[in-house]
Amino acid sequence: MMPFAVARTRDEAHLYLDLHPCTCGSVETTWETTLAQSGGELVSRYSGSCADCGRQREFLFGLPERETLTGEFPTFGGSEPSQLLDAGEWLWVADLTAGNVPADDPAAARQALTIATAAVEEVVKFVPPGEDEVPDHAFWSAQGRGVRAAQPGRFALDRLLVVRDTYRDLAAAHVPGMDDHA
């Protein structure tokens, strides 16, 4: 087993970095990405200085077995579930993003709803084939377990698919330029 959690894509790695601020509380870091060796394993190394306090920051991620083709932003990963964020964290990201959709900027609204849609799709990836809910082992962070404990029914597959489709439909309704004629 790899000692480093795999970052499937750059988008997933950057989301993880945004969710893990510096000890001073800032997420403002310009990240440099390189390949490095650690413990005999080739890893993706993200390093940089915190813009607020100057502290050096570094994260090492395992490399995926096969490259995930990236298209439009965001592309968080392939068909396999995340190793960086658990199911509860992904739903928290979806909630946070969908809850902050700007009303006066159609392009930004569409982007936020597209991110929320992709985050819910990441939760769905934790549901094993033939099952109808996210299993217990898909929650390993305090944040994720807290989201699940607050509303465990939100992790039922049918409910997740309704939320995903709703966000997708709302994103499609926020096509830039279309609101100008409303």
PDB file of C-alpha atoms in Angstrom:
ATOM      1  CA  MET A   1       0.000   0.000   0.000  1.00  0.00           C
ATOM      2  CA  MET A   2       1.216   3.487  -0.848  1.00  0.00           C
ATOM      3  CA  PRO A   3       2.152   5.688   2.083  1.00  0.00           C
ATOM      4  CA  PHE A   4       0.871   8.783   0.267  1.00  0.00           C
ATOM      5  CA  ALA A   5      -2.734   9.504  -0.611  1.00  0.00           C
ATOM      6  CA  VAL A   6      -3.099   9.879  -4.369  1.00  0.00           C
ATOM      7  CA  ALA A   7      -4.014  13.217  -5.907  1.00  0.00           C
ATOM      8  CA  ARG A   8      -5.894  12.124  -9.030  1.00  0.00           C
ATOM      9  CA  THR A   9      -5.732  15.554 -10.678  1.00  0.00           C
ATOM     10  CA  ARG A  10      -4.357  19.038 -10.158  1.00  0.00           C
ATOM     11  CA  ASP A  11      -7.888  20.311  -9.378  1.00  0.00           C
ATOM     12  CA  GLU A  12      -8.261  17.744  -6.586  1.00  0.00           C
ATOM     13  CA  ALA A  13      -4.829  18.567  -5.153  1.00  0.00           C
ATOM     14  CA  HIS A  14      -5.578  22.304  -5.152  1.00  0.00           C
ATOM     15  CA  LEU A  15      -8.944  21.776  -3.471  1.00  0.00           C
ATOM     16  CA  TYR A  16      -7.204  19.704  -0.783  1.00  0.00           C
ATOM     17  CA  LEU A  17      -4.615  22.453  -0.310  1.00  0.00           C
ATOM     18  CA  ASP A  18      -7.372  25.073  -0.005  1.00  0.00           C
ATOM     19  CA  LEU A  19      -9.021  22.964   2.709  1.00  0.00           C
ATOM     20  CA  HIS A  20      -5.761  22.680   4.675  1.00  0.00           C
ATOM     21  CA  PRO A  21      -4.654  26.216   5.539  1.00  0.00           C
ATOM     22  CA  CYS A  22      -1.350  27.258   7.051  1.00  0.00           C
ATOM     23  CA  THR A  23      -1.108  27.166  10.840  1.00  0.00           C
ATOM     24  CA  CYS A  24      -1.724  30.945  10.738  1.00  0.00           C
ATOM     25  CA  GLY A  25      -5.095  30.248   9.084  1.00  0.00           C
ATOM     26  CA  SER A  26      -4.285  31.547   5.608  1.00  0.00           C
ATOM     27  CA  VAL A  27      -4.784  29.550   2.418  1.00  0.00           C
ATOM     28  CA  GLU A  28      -2.856  32.113   0.370  1.00  0.00           C
ATOM     29  CA  THR A  29       0.123  30.181  -0.962  1.00  0.00           C
ATOM     30  CA  THR A  30       1.581  30.145  -4.451  1.00  0.00           C
ATOM     31  CA  TRP A  31       2.261  26.462  -4.964  1.00  0.00           C
ATOM     32  CA  GLU A  32       5.188  25.069  -6.936  1.00  0.00           C
ATOM     33  CA  THR A  33       4.592  21.540  -8.174  1.00  0.00           C
ATOM     34  CA  THR A  34       7.426  19.106  -8.828  1.00  0.00           C
ATOM     35  CA  LEU A  35       8.012  15.383  -8.933  1.00  0.00           C
ATOM     36  CA  ALA A  36      10.131  14.152  -6.040  1.00  0.00           C
ATOM     37  CA  GLN A  37      11.318  10.954  -4.388  1.00  0.00           C
ATOM     38  CA  SER A  38      10.181  10.141  -0.877  1.00  0.00           C
ATOM     39  CA  GLY A  39      10.811   6.799   0.777  1.00  0.00           C
ATOM     40  CA  GLY A  40      11.710   5.314  -2.588  1.00  0.00           C
ATOM     41  CA  GLU A  41       8.405   6.411  -4.079  1.00  0.00           C
ATOM     42  CA  LEU A  42       7.841   8.981  -6.807  1.00  0.00           C
ATOM     43  CA  VAL A  43       5.454  11.638  -5.478  1.00  0.00           C
ATOM     44  CA  SER A  44       3.941  14.931  -6.502  1.00  0.00           C
ATOM     45  CA  ARG A  45       5.373  17.646  -4.251  1.00  0.00           C
ATOM     46  CA  TYR A  46       3.493  20.888  -3.647  1.00  0.00           C
ATOM     47  CA  SER A  47       5.565  23.503  -1.843  1.00  0.00           C
ATOM     48  CA  GLY A  48       5.409  27.216  -1.236  1.00  0.00           C
ATOM     49  CA  SER A  49       5.510  30.026   1.290  1.00  0.00           C
ATOM     50  CA  CYS A  50       2.418  31.262   3.078  1.00  0.00           C
ATOM     51  CA  ALA A  51       1.641  34.731   1.738  1.00  0.00           C
ATOM     52  CA  ASP A  52       0.561  35.936   5.182  1.00  0.00           C
ATOM     53  CA  CYS A  53       3.203  34.602   7.597  1.00  0.00           C
ATOM     54  CA  GLY A  54       5.988  33.374   5.285  1.00  0.00           C
ATOM     55  CA  ARG A  55       5.988  29.823   6.733  1.00  0.00           C
ATOM     56  CA  GLN A  56       7.218  27.152   4.319  1.00  0.00           C
ATOM     57  CA  ARG A  57       4.504  24.649   3.431  1.00  0.00           C
ATOM     58  CA  GLU A  58       4.806  21.263   1.747  1.00  0.00           C
ATOM     59  CA  PHE A  59       2.435  18.449   0.808  1.00  0.00           C
ATOM     60  CA  LEU A  60       3.353  15.149  -0.843  1.00  0.00           C
ATOM     61  CA  PHE A  61       0.815  13.164  -2.844  1.00  0.00           C
ATOM     62  CA  GLY A  62       1.009   9.743  -4.444  1.00  0.00           C
ATOM     63  CA  LEU A  63       0.743   9.578  -8.210  1.00  0.00           C
ATOM     64  CA  PRO A  64      -2.276   7.891  -9.802  1.00  0.00           C
ATOM     65  CA  GLU A  65      -1.715   4.553 -11.555  1.00  0.00           C
ATOM     66  CA  ARG A  66      -3.103   6.053 -14.741  1.00  0.00           C
ATOM     67  CA  GLU A  67      -3.534   9.645 -15.759  1.00  0.00           C
ATOM     68  CA  THR A  68      -6.989  11.152 -15.408  1.00  0.00           C
ATOM     69  CA  LEU A  69      -7.841  13.096 -18.525  1.00  0.00           C
ATOM     70  CA  THR A  70      -8.857  16.595 -17.597  1.00  0.00           C
ATOM     71  CA  GLY A  71     -11.391  18.630 -19.489  1.00  0.00           C
ATOM     72  CA  GLU A  72     -13.234  21.656 -18.297  1.00  0.00           C
ATOM     73  CA  PHE A  73     -12.683  22.857 -14.751  1.00  0.00           C
ATOM     74  CA  PRO A  74     -13.218  21.160 -12.396  1.00  0.00           C
ATOM     75  CA  THR A  75     -11.918  17.658 -12.996  1.00  0.00           C
ATOM     76  CA  PHE A  76     -11.350  16.117  -9.589  1.00  0.00           C
ATOM     77  CA  GLY A  77     -10.685  12.531 -10.626  1.00  0.00           C
ATOM     78  CA  GLY A  78     -11.529   9.477 -12.621  1.00  0.00           C
ATOM     79  CA  SER A  79     -14.091   6.811 -11.771  1.00  0.00           C
ATOM     80  CA  GLU A  80     -12.414   5.782  -8.509  1.00  0.00           C
ATOM     81  CA  PRO A  81     -13.214   7.480  -5.173  1.00  0.00           C
ATOM     82  CA  SER A  82     -10.901  10.105  -3.740  1.00  0.00           C
ATOM     83  CA  GLN A  83      -8.133   9.244  -1.293  1.00  0.00           C
ATOM     84  CA  LEU A  84      -7.651  12.891  -0.283  1.00  0.00           C
ATOM     85  CA  LEU A  85     -11.182  13.903   0.691  1.00  0.00           C
ATOM     86  CA  ASP A  86     -13.782  11.619   2.198  1.00  0.00           C
ATOM     87  CA  ALA A  87     -17.452  11.505   1.212  1.00  0.00           C
ATOM     88  CA  GLY A  88     -18.511  13.937   3.935  1.00  0.00           C
ATOM     89  CA  GLU A  89     -15.859  16.462   2.985  1.00  0.00           C
ATOM     90  CA  TRP A  90     -16.978  16.354  -0.654  1.00  0.00           C
ATOM     91  CA  LEU A  91     -20.590  17.000   0.361  1.00  0.00           C
ATOM     92  CA  TRP A  92     -19.433  19.841   2.620  1.00  0.00           C
ATOM     93  CA  VAL A  93     -17.581  21.365  -0.377  1.00  0.00           C
ATOM     94  CA  ALA A  94     -20.745  21.021  -2.489  1.00  0.00           C
ATOM     95  CA  ASP A  95     -22.871  22.665   0.220  1.00  0.00           C
ATOM     96  CA  LEU A  96     -20.405  25.489   0.785  1.00  0.00           C
ATOM     97  CA  THR A  97     -20.013  26.211  -2.915  1.00  0.00           C
ATOM     98  CA  ALA A  98     -23.718  25.981  -3.768  1.00  0.00           C
ATOM     99  CA  GLY A  99     -24.513  28.168  -0.776  1.00  0.00           C
ATOM    100  CA  ASN A 100     -22.299  30.965  -2.109  1.00  0.00           C
ATOM    101  CA  VAL A 101     -23.559  31.323  -5.669  1.00  0.00           C
ATOM    102  CA  PRO A 102     -23.329  34.987  -6.693  1.00  0.00           C
ATOM    103  CA  ALA A 103     -26.685  36.339  -7.850  1.00  0.00           C
ATOM    104  CA  ASP A 104     -25.258  39.147  -9.995  1.00  0.00           C
ATOM    105  CA  ASP A 105     -22.609  37.266 -12.000  1.00  0.00           C
ATOM    106  CA  PRO A 106     -23.940  34.491 -14.283  1.00  0.00           C
ATOM    107  CA  ALA A 107     -20.468  33.182 -15.192  1.00  0.00           C
ATOM    108  CA  ALA A 108     -19.382  32.941 -11.543  1.00  0.00           C
ATOM    109  CA  ALA A 109     -22.744  31.390 -10.616  1.00  0.00           C
ATOM    110  CA  ARG A 110     -22.348  28.751 -13.318  1.00  0.00           C
ATOM    111  CA  GLN A 111     -18.794  27.999 -12.158  1.00  0.00           C
ATOM    112  CA  ALA A 112     -19.866  27.638  -8.504  1.00  0.00           C
ATOM    113  CA  LEU A 113     -22.735  25.328  -9.436  1.00  0.00           C
ATOM    114  CA  THR A 114     -20.450  23.304 -11.713  1.00  0.00           C
ATOM    115  CA  ILE A 115     -18.027  22.823  -8.803  1.00  0.00           C
ATOM    116  CA  ALA A 116     -20.927  21.833  -6.522  1.00  0.00           C
ATOM    117  CA  THR A 117     -22.134  19.326  -9.139  1.00  0.00           C
ATOM    118  CA  ALA A 118     -18.653  17.816  -9.469  1.00  0.00           C
ATOM    119  CA  ALA A 119     -18.290  17.590  -5.675  1.00  0.00           C
ATOM    120  CA  VAL A 120     -21.568  15.650  -5.374  1.00  0.00           C
ATOM    121  CA  GLU A 121     -20.394  13.378  -8.207  1.00  0.00           C
ATOM    122  CA  GLU A 122     -17.328  12.655  -6.066  1.00  0.00           C
ATOM    123  CA  VAL A 123     -19.590  11.572  -3.175  1.00  0.00           C
ATOM    124  CA  VAL A 124     -21.466   9.218  -5.517  1.00  0.00           C
ATOM    125  CA  LYS A 125     -18.165   7.501  -6.416  1.00  0.00           C
ATOM    126  CA  PHE A 126     -17.994   6.161  -2.842  1.00  0.00           C
ATOM    127  CA  VAL A 127     -21.226   4.171  -3.295  1.00  0.00           C
ATOM    128  CA  PRO A 128     -20.261   0.576  -4.230  1.00  0.00           C
ATOM    129  CA  PRO A 129     -21.991  -0.938  -7.273  1.00  0.00           C
ATOM    130  CA  GLY A 130     -25.345  -2.411  -6.271  1.00  0.00           C
ATOM    131  CA  GLU A 131     -25.471  -0.481  -2.993  1.00  0.00           C
ATOM    132  CA  ASP A 132     -27.799   2.397  -2.192  1.00  0.00           C
ATOM    133  CA  GLU A 133     -25.748   4.536   0.200  1.00  0.00           C
ATOM    134  CA  VAL A 134     -22.234   5.673   1.038  1.00  0.00           C
ATOM    135  CA  PRO A 135     -20.621   3.063   3.352  1.00  0.00           C
ATOM    136  CA  ASP A 136     -19.167   3.813   6.795  1.00  0.00           C
ATOM    137  CA  HIS A 137     -15.547   3.421   5.669  1.00  0.00           C
ATOM    138  CA  ALA A 138     -15.943   6.362   3.260  1.00  0.00           C
ATOM    139  CA  PHE A 139     -15.834   8.795   6.208  1.00  0.00           C
ATOM    140  CA  TRP A 140     -12.374   9.146   7.759  1.00  0.00           C
ATOM    141  CA  SER A 141     -11.985  12.844   8.570  1.00  0.00           C
ATOM    142  CA  ALA A 142     -13.508  14.667  11.519  1.00  0.00           C
ATOM    143  CA  GLN A 143     -15.155  17.087   9.068  1.00  0.00           C
ATOM    144  CA  GLY A 144     -16.632  14.276   6.990  1.00  0.00           C
ATOM    145  CA  ARG A 145     -17.896  12.290   9.971  1.00  0.00           C
ATOM    146  CA  GLY A 146     -19.488  15.479  11.330  1.00  0.00           C
ATOM    147  CA  VAL A 147     -21.349  16.155   8.075  1.00  0.00           C
ATOM    148  CA  ARG A 148     -22.633  12.586   8.044  1.00  0.00           C
ATOM    149  CA  ALA A 149     -23.630  12.618  11.718  1.00  0.00           C
ATOM    150  CA  ALA A 150     -25.619  15.827  11.201  1.00  0.00           C
ATOM    151  CA  GLN A 151     -27.709  14.385   8.338  1.00  0.00           C
ATOM    152  CA  PRO A 152     -26.943  10.732   7.518  1.00  0.00           C
ATOM    153  CA  GLY A 153     -29.872  10.477   5.085  1.00  0.00           C
ATOM    154  CA  ARG A 154     -28.104  12.862   2.705  1.00  0.00           C
ATOM    155  CA  PHE A 155     -25.725  10.018   1.785  1.00  0.00           C
ATOM    156  CA  ALA A 156     -28.419   7.829   0.216  1.00  0.00           C
ATOM    157  CA  LEU A 157     -27.655   7.334  -3.476  1.00  0.00           C
ATOM    158  CA  ASP A 158     -31.085   8.420  -4.734  1.00  0.00           C
ATOM    159  CA  ARG A 159     -30.895  11.649  -2.739  1.00  0.00           C
ATOM    160  CA  LEU A 160     -27.338  12.366  -3.917  1.00  0.00           C
ATOM    161  CA  LEU A 161     -28.402  11.926  -7.543  1.00  0.00           C
ATOM    162  CA  VAL A 162     -31.290  14.386  -7.100  1.00  0.00           C
ATOM    163  CA  VAL A 163     -28.933  16.972  -5.570  1.00  0.00           C
ATOM    164  CA  ARG A 164     -26.343  16.449  -8.324  1.00  0.00           C
ATOM    165  CA  ASP A 165     -28.944  16.787 -11.066  1.00  0.00           C
ATOM    166  CA  THR A 166     -30.425  19.897  -9.436  1.00  0.00           C
ATOM    167  CA  TYR A 167     -27.015  21.596  -9.297  1.00  0.00           C
ATOM    168  CA  ARG A 168     -26.325  20.560 -12.909  1.00  0.00           C
ATOM    169  CA  ASP A 169     -29.671  21.994 -14.066  1.00  0.00           C
ATOM    170  CA  LEU A 170     -29.098  25.229 -12.147  1.00  0.00           C
ATOM    171  CA  ALA A 171     -25.601  25.545 -13.660  1.00  0.00           C
ATOM    172  CA  ALA A 172     -27.052  25.097 -17.149  1.00  0.00           C
ATOM    173  CA  ALA A 173     -29.569  27.860 -16.398  1.00  0.00           C
ATOM    174  CA  HIS A 174     -26.718  30.267 -15.565  1.00  0.00           C
ATOM    175  CA  VAL A 175     -25.147  30.349 -18.998  1.00  0.00           C
ATOM    176  CA  PRO A 176     -23.310  33.695 -19.312  1.00  0.00           C
ATOM    177  CA  GLY A 177     -25.157  36.153 -21.497  1.00  0.00           C
ATOM    178  CA  MET A 178     -28.504  34.374 -21.227  1.00  0.00           C
ATOM    179  CA  ASP A 179     -29.640  36.378 -18.204  1.00  0.00           C
ATOM    180  CA  ASP A 180     -29.235  39.615 -20.152  1.00  0.00           C
ATOM    181  CA  HIS A 181     -32.543  38.952 -21.921  1.00  0.00           C
ATOM    182  CA  ALA A 182     -34.597  37.935 -18.893  1.00  0.00           C
TER     183      ALA A 182
END
